CSV table of C-alpha atoms in Angstrom, one decimal:
chain,number,residue,atom,x,y,z
A,28,UNK,CA,-107.9,-91.8,-189.3
A,29,UNK,CA,-107.4,-88.2,-190.3
A,30,UNK,CA,-104.3,-87.0,-192.1
A,31,UNK,CA,-104.2,-84.0,-189.9
A,32,UNK,CA,-101.5,-83.9,-187.3
A,33,UNK,CA,-103.5,-82.4,-184.5
A,34,UNK,CA,-106.5,-84.7,-184.5
A,35,UNK,CA,-107.1,-88.4,-185.3
A,36,UNK,CA,-110.6,-89.6,-186.3
A,37,UNK,CA,-111.5,-93.3,-186.2
A,38,UNK,CA,-114.8,-95.1,-186.9
A,39,UNK,CA,-114.5,-98.1,-184.5
A,40,UNK,CA,-118.0,-99.5,-185.5
A,41,UNK,CA,-121.0,-98.3,-187.4
A,42,UNK,CA,-122.4,-96.9,-184.1
A,43,UNK,CA,-119.2,-95.6,-182.6
A,44,UNK,CA,-116.5,-93.1,-183.5
A,45,UNK,CA,-113.4,-91.9,-181.7
A,46,UNK,CA,-111.8,-88.4,-181.9
A,47,UNK,CA,-108.3,-88.3,-180.4
A,48,UNK,CA,-106.4,-85.0,-179.7
A,49,UNK,CA,-102.8,-85.2,-180.8
A,50,UNK,CA,-101.0,-81.9,-180.8
A,51,UNK,CA,-97.9,-82.5,-178.7
A,52,UNK,CA,-96.2,-81.5,-176.5
A,53,UNK,CA,-99.2,-79.8,-174.7
A,54,UNK,CA,-102.3,-80.2,-176.9
A,55,UNK,CA,-102.9,-76.5,-177.5
A,56,UNK,CA,-106.0,-75.7,-179.5
A,57,UNK,CA,-104.9,-75.0,-183.1
A,58,UNK,CA,-106.9,-73.6,-186.0
A,59,UNK,CA,-106.4,-76.9,-187.8
A,60,UNK,CA,-108.0,-78.8,-185.0
A,61,UNK,CA,-111.0,-76.6,-185.0
A,62,UNK,CA,-111.5,-76.8,-188.7
A,63,UNK,CA,-111.2,-80.6,-188.6
A,64,UNK,CA,-113.6,-80.9,-185.7
A,65,UNK,CA,-116.2,-78.8,-187.5
A,66,UNK,CA,-115.8,-81.0,-190.6
A,67,UNK,CA,-116.3,-84.2,-188.6
A,68,UNK,CA,-119.3,-82.9,-186.7
A,69,UNK,CA,-120.9,-81.8,-189.9
A,70,UNK,CA,-120.4,-85.2,-191.4
A,71,UNK,CA,-121.8,-87.0,-188.4
A,72,UNK,CA,-124.9,-84.8,-188.3
A,73,UNK,CA,-126.3,-86.7,-191.3
A,74,UNK,CA,-124.9,-90.1,-190.4
A,75,UNK,CA,-127.9,-92.5,-189.9
A,76,UNK,CA,-125.9,-95.0,-187.7
A,77,UNK,CA,-123.7,-93.0,-185.3
A,78,UNK,CA,-124.8,-93.2,-181.7
A,79,UNK,CA,-121.7,-92.5,-179.6
A,80,UNK,CA,-118.6,-90.4,-180.1
A,81,UNK,CA,-115.7,-90.7,-177.7
A,82,UNK,CA,-113.0,-88.0,-177.2
A,83,UNK,CA,-109.6,-88.8,-175.8
A,84,UNK,CA,-106.0,-87.8,-176.1
A,85,UNK,CA,-102.8,-89.3,-177.5
A,86,UNK,CA,-100.6,-86.6,-175.8
A,87,UNK,CA,-99.3,-87.7,-172.3
A,88,UNK,CA,-100.4,-85.4,-169.4
A,89,UNK,CA,-102.8,-83.3,-171.6
A,90,UNK,CA,-106.3,-83.9,-172.7
A,91,UNK,CA,-107.2,-80.7,-174.5
A,92,UNK,CA,-105.6,-77.4,-173.5
A,93,UNK,CA,-106.2,-73.7,-174.0
A,94,UNK,CA,-106.1,-71.8,-177.3
A,95,UNK,CA,-102.7,-71.2,-178.9
A,96,UNK,CA,-102.9,-67.4,-178.8
A,97,UNK,CA,-99.6,-67.2,-180.6
A,98,UNK,CA,-101.4,-68.7,-183.6
A,99,UNK,CA,-104.7,-66.8,-183.2
A,100,UNK,CA,-104.6,-65.7,-186.8
A,101,UNK,CA,-105.0,-69.3,-187.9
A,102,UNK,CA,-108.4,-69.6,-186.2
A,103,UNK,CA,-111.5,-69.4,-188.5
A,104,UNK,CA,-113.0,-65.9,-188.3
A,105,UNK,CA,-116.7,-65.0,-188.6
A,106,UNK,CA,-117.6,-64.0,-192.1
A,107,UNK,CA,-119.4,-60.9,-190.7
A,108,UNK,CA,-120.4,-59.4,-187.4
A,109,UNK,CA,-123.7,-61.3,-187.3
A,110,UNK,CA,-122.2,-64.7,-188.0
A,111,UNK,CA,-121.9,-67.3,-185.3
A,112,UNK,CA,-118.1,-67.7,-184.5
A,113,UNK,CA,-116.8,-71.1,-185.7
A,114,UNK,CA,-115.8,-72.3,-182.2
A,115,UNK,CA,-119.2,-71.3,-180.7
A,116,UNK,CA,-121.0,-73.1,-183.6
A,117,UNK,CA,-118.9,-76.2,-182.9
A,118,UNK,CA,-119.7,-76.5,-179.2
A,119,UNK,CA,-123.4,-75.7,-179.8
A,120,UNK,CA,-123.6,-78.4,-182.4
A,121,UNK,CA,-121.9,-80.9,-180.1
A,122,UNK,CA,-124.3,-80.2,-177.3
A,123,UNK,CA,-127.3,-80.7,-179.5
A,124,UNK,CA,-126.0,-83.5,-181.7
A,125,UNK,CA,-128.3,-86.5,-182.1
A,126,UNK,CA,-125.6,-88.8,-180.7
A,127,UNK,CA,-124.0,-89.1,-177.3
A,128,UNK,CA,-120.6,-87.5,-176.7
A,129,UNK,CA,-118.2,-88.9,-174.1
A,130,UNK,CA,-114.8,-87.6,-172.9
A,131,UNK,CA,-112.2,-90.0,-171.4
A,132,UNK,CA,-110.1,-87.4,-169.7
A,133,UNK,CA,-106.4,-87.8,-168.8
A,134,UNK,CA,-104.2,-84.8,-168.3
A,135,UNK,CA,-104.7,-81.0,-168.2
A,136,UNK,CA,-108.1,-79.8,-169.6
A,137,UNK,CA,-108.1,-76.0,-169.5
A,138,UNK,CA,-109.6,-72.9,-171.2
A,139,UNK,CA,-111.1,-73.8,-174.6
A,140,UNK,CA,-110.3,-77.5,-173.9
A,141,UNK,CA,-112.4,-77.4,-170.7
A,142,UNK,CA,-115.1,-75.5,-172.6
A,143,UNK,CA,-115.2,-78.2,-175.2
A,144,UNK,CA,-115.4,-80.9,-172.5
A,145,UNK,CA,-118.2,-79.1,-170.9
A,146,UNK,CA,-120.1,-79.1,-174.2
A,147,UNK,CA,-119.9,-83.0,-174.2
A,148,UNK,CA,-122.6,-85.1,-172.7
A,149,UNK,CA,-120.5,-87.3,-170.3
A,150,UNK,CA,-117.1,-86.6,-168.8
A,151,UNK,CA,-115.1,-89.4,-167.2
A,152,UNK,CA,-111.8,-88.4,-165.6
A,153,UNK,CA,-108.7,-90.2,-164.4
A,154,UNK,CA,-108.5,-89.6,-160.7
A,155,UNK,CA,-104.7,-89.4,-160.8
A,156,UNK,CA,-104.1,-87.7,-164.1
A,157,UNK,CA,-107.0,-85.2,-164.9
A,158,UNK,CA,-106.7,-81.5,-164.0
A,159,UNK,CA,-109.2,-78.8,-164.9
A,160,UNK,CA,-109.0,-75.0,-165.2
A,161,UNK,CA,-110.5,-71.9,-166.8
A,162,UNK,CA,-107.4,-69.6,-166.7
A,163,UNK,CA,-108.4,-66.6,-168.9
A,164,UNK,CA,-109.1,-64.0,-166.2
A,165,UNK,CA,-105.6,-64.4,-164.7
A,166,UNK,CA,-104.2,-63.5,-168.1
A,167,UNK,CA,-106.4,-60.4,-168.5
A,168,UNK,CA,-108.9,-62.2,-170.8
A,169,UNK,CA,-112.4,-63.6,-170.6
A,170,UNK,CA,-113.7,-67.1,-171.2
A,171,UNK,CA,-115.2,-67.2,-174.6
A,172,UNK,CA,-116.1,-70.8,-175.5
A,173,UNK,CA,-118.9,-71.5,-173.1
A,174,UNK,CA,-117.1,-71.8,-169.8
A,175,UNK,CA,-118.9,-68.8,-168.2
A,176,UNK,CA,-122.3,-70.2,-169.4
A,177,UNK,CA,-121.9,-73.9,-168.7
A,178,UNK,CA,-119.7,-74.1,-165.6
A,179,UNK,CA,-122.2,-72.2,-163.3
A,180,UNK,CA,-124.9,-74.6,-164.5
A,181,UNK,CA,-122.7,-77.6,-163.6
A,182,UNK,CA,-121.1,-76.6,-160.3
A,183,UNK,CA,-123.1,-73.6,-159.1
A,184,UNK,CA,-122.5,-69.8,-159.2
A,185,UNK,CA,-120.0,-69.5,-156.3
A,186,UNK,CA,-117.8,-72.4,-157.3
A,187,UNK,CA,-117.8,-71.2,-160.9
A,188,UNK,CA,-116.8,-67.7,-159.7
A,189,UNK,CA,-113.9,-69.2,-157.7
A,190,UNK,CA,-112.7,-71.4,-160.6
A,191,UNK,CA,-112.9,-68.6,-163.2
A,192,UNK,CA,-111.8,-65.7,-161.1
A,193,UNK,CA,-108.8,-67.4,-159.5
A,194,UNK,CA,-107.8,-69.1,-162.8
A,195,UNK,CA,-106.4,-72.0,-160.7
A,196,UNK,CA,-106.1,-75.7,-161.5
A,197,UNK,CA,-108.5,-78.3,-159.9
A,198,UNK,CA,-107.9,-82.0,-159.5
A,199,UNK,CA,-110.3,-84.7,-160.6
A,200,UNK,CA,-111.5,-85.4,-157.0
A,201,UNK,CA,-112.6,-81.8,-156.6
A,202,UNK,CA,-114.1,-81.8,-160.1
A,203,UNK,CA,-116.2,-84.9,-159.4
A,204,UNK,CA,-117.3,-83.6,-156.0
A,205,UNK,CA,-118.4,-80.3,-157.5
A,206,UNK,CA,-120.1,-81.8,-160.6
A,207,UNK,CA,-117.6,-80.5,-163.1
A,208,UNK,CA,-117.2,-84.1,-164.4
A,209,UNK,CA,-119.7,-87.0,-164.5
A,210,UNK,CA,-117.4,-89.3,-162.6
A,211,UNK,CA,-113.7,-89.7,-161.6
A,212,UNK,CA,-112.2,-93.1,-161.6
A,213,UNK,CA,-108.8,-94.7,-160.9
A,214,UNK,CA,-106.7,-94.3,-164.0
A,215,UNK,CA,-106.3,-98.1,-164.3
A,216,UNK,CA,-110.1,-98.4,-164.5
A,217,UNK,CA,-111.0,-95.5,-166.8
A,218,UNK,CA,-110.7,-97.1,-170.2
A,219,UNK,CA,-112.7,-100.2,-169.3
A,220,UNK,CA,-115.4,-98.1,-167.6
A,221,UNK,CA,-115.8,-95.9,-170.7
A,222,UNK,CA,-115.8,-98.9,-173.0
A,223,UNK,CA,-118.6,-100.4,-171.0
A,224,UNK,CA,-120.7,-97.2,-171.2
A,225,UNK,CA,-120.0,-96.9,-174.9
A,226,UNK,CA,-121.0,-100.5,-175.6
A,227,UNK,CA,-124.2,-100.1,-173.6
A,228,UNK,CA,-125.3,-96.9,-175.3
A,229,UNK,CA,-124.4,-98.3,-178.8
A,230,UNK,CA,-126.8,-101.2,-178.2
A,231,UNK,CA,-129.7,-98.9,-177.4
A,232,UNK,CA,-132.3,-97.5,-179.8
A,233,UNK,CA,-130.8,-94.5,-181.5
A,234,UNK,CA,-134.0,-92.4,-181.6
A,235,UNK,CA,-134.6,-92.9,-177.9
A,236,UNK,CA,-131.1,-91.8,-177.0
A,237,UNK,CA,-131.3,-88.7,-179.2
A,238,UNK,CA,-134.8,-87.8,-177.9
A,239,UNK,CA,-133.9,-88.2,-174.3
A,240,UNK,CA,-130.8,-86.0,-174.8
A,241,UNK,CA,-133.0,-83.4,-176.4
A,242,UNK,CA,-135.4,-83.5,-173.4
A,243,UNK,CA,-132.5,-82.9,-171.0
A,244,UNK,CA,-131.1,-80.2,-173.2
A,245,UNK,CA,-134.3,-78.2,-172.9
A,246,UNK,CA,-133.9,-78.2,-169.1
A,247,UNK,CA,-130.2,-77.5,-168.9
A,248,UNK,CA,-128.5,-75.8,-171.8
A,249,UNK,CA,-127.6,-72.0,-171.8
A,250,UNK,CA,-129.2,-69.9,-174.5
A,251,UNK,CA,-127.2,-69.9,-177.8
A,252,UNK,CA,-127.1,-66.1,-177.8
A,253,UNK,CA,-125.2,-66.1,-174.5
A,254,UNK,CA,-122.4,-68.2,-176.0
A,255,UNK,CA,-122.2,-66.0,-179.1
A,256,UNK,CA,-121.9,-62.9,-176.9
A,257,UNK,CA,-119.2,-64.6,-174.7
A,258,UNK,CA,-117.0,-65.4,-177.7
A,259,UNK,CA,-117.2,-61.8,-178.9
A,260,UNK,CA,-116.3,-60.6,-175.4
A,261,UNK,CA,-113.4,-62.9,-175.4
A,262,UNK,CA,-112.2,-61.6,-178.8
A,263,UNK,CA,-112.5,-58.1,-177.6
A,264,UNK,CA,-110.6,-58.8,-174.4
A,265,UNK,CA,-107.6,-59.7,-176.6
A,266,UNK,CA,-107.3,-56.0,-177.4
A,267,UNK,CA,-107.7,-54.6,-173.8
A,268,UNK,CA,-104.9,-53.1,-171.7
A,269,UNK,CA,-105.3,-55.7,-169.0
A,270,UNK,CA,-104.3,-58.5,-171.4
A,271,UNK,CA,-101.7,-56.6,-173.3
A,272,UNK,CA,-100.0,-55.4,-170.1
A,273,UNK,CA,-99.7,-59.0,-168.9
A,274,UNK,CA,-98.7,-60.7,-172.1
A,275,UNK,CA,-95.1,-59.6,-172.1
A,276,UNK,CA,-94.7,-60.5,-168.4
A,277,UNK,CA,-96.4,-63.8,-168.8
A,278,UNK,CA,-94.1,-64.6,-171.8
A,279,UNK,CA,-91.0,-63.9,-169.6
A,280,UNK,CA,-92.3,-66.4,-167.0
A,281,UNK,CA,-92.9,-68.9,-169.9
A,282,UNK,CA,-89.4,-68.5,-171.1
A,283,UNK,CA,-88.1,-69.1,-167.6
A,284,UNK,CA,-90.3,-72.0,-166.7
A,285,UNK,CA,-90.3,-73.8,-170.0
A,286,UNK,CA,-92.8,-76.6,-170.5
A,287,UNK,CA,-93.5,-76.7,-166.8
A,288,UNK,CA,-95.5,-73.5,-167.4
A,289,UNK,CA,-98.2,-75.7,-169.0
A,290,UNK,CA,-98.0,-78.3,-166.4
A,291,UNK,CA,-98.6,-75.8,-163.6
A,292,UNK,CA,-100.4,-73.1,-165.4
A,293,UNK,CA,-102.6,-71.9,-162.5
A,294,UNK,CA,-99.5,-71.6,-160.3
A,295,UNK,CA,-97.5,-69.6,-162.9
A,296,UNK,CA,-100.4,-67.3,-163.8
A,297,UNK,CA,-100.4,-66.2,-160.1
A,298,UNK,CA,-96.7,-65.6,-160.1
A,299,UNK,CA,-96.8,-63.6,-163.3
A,300,UNK,CA,-99.5,-61.3,-161.8
A,301,UNK,CA,-97.9,-61.0,-158.4
A,302,UNK,CA,-94.5,-60.0,-159.9
A,303,UNK,CA,-96.0,-57.0,-161.6
């Protein structure tokens, strides 16, 4: 288990590892989490035994949320303008890793958190608890972690446009019907189902699993350069008038709504814009 407060890492068997997000109260993406994830992924890249990595959350009502923009300075910055941004490098490595990544999703999964989930191989969601969203545009920003590249490939152009442009929240039933997640299950069945999948995959031949994933990647992944460009566009959008003009108004709504802002983010983003 990691000593870091925002993420726990556990090796449950030689073939299986678990990564648990733990940044209460709302699991915002912090620089510490990104750095620790990068370290874990780099270590697993040379591990001869690992076959399955499971991602879950220890924070009630939140799986993995959006970036903590108030602490943006803590995020690892590219060394130069030609370097691949750290977040982009992370999600690219997860997509191409020679092991299978599985998300057991309970709670809100938005922005960068949704983009990380989309980079994983299998996403199993609690029917009662999971909520998904890509809220950047409503705040005057752009998706930058792969949402605009992966979501259209998963759910189609028109549905991706609706999700990204409206910045609204979507329940697990809709996400399953659209192909946003692999499967939605009753909350009481989620853990047992994921455990069964994990045990099954961990018993298979490692080379066959990795090779089959690589075959499917050739047919389905967006070009790396598109994700690099998207992150740079996101970073640039942080400086644009559309975001800057809304930041103060959104903060006023946050102060009024308190933690409920994160529970109903799509709703409050609409309010913040309509009150302008």
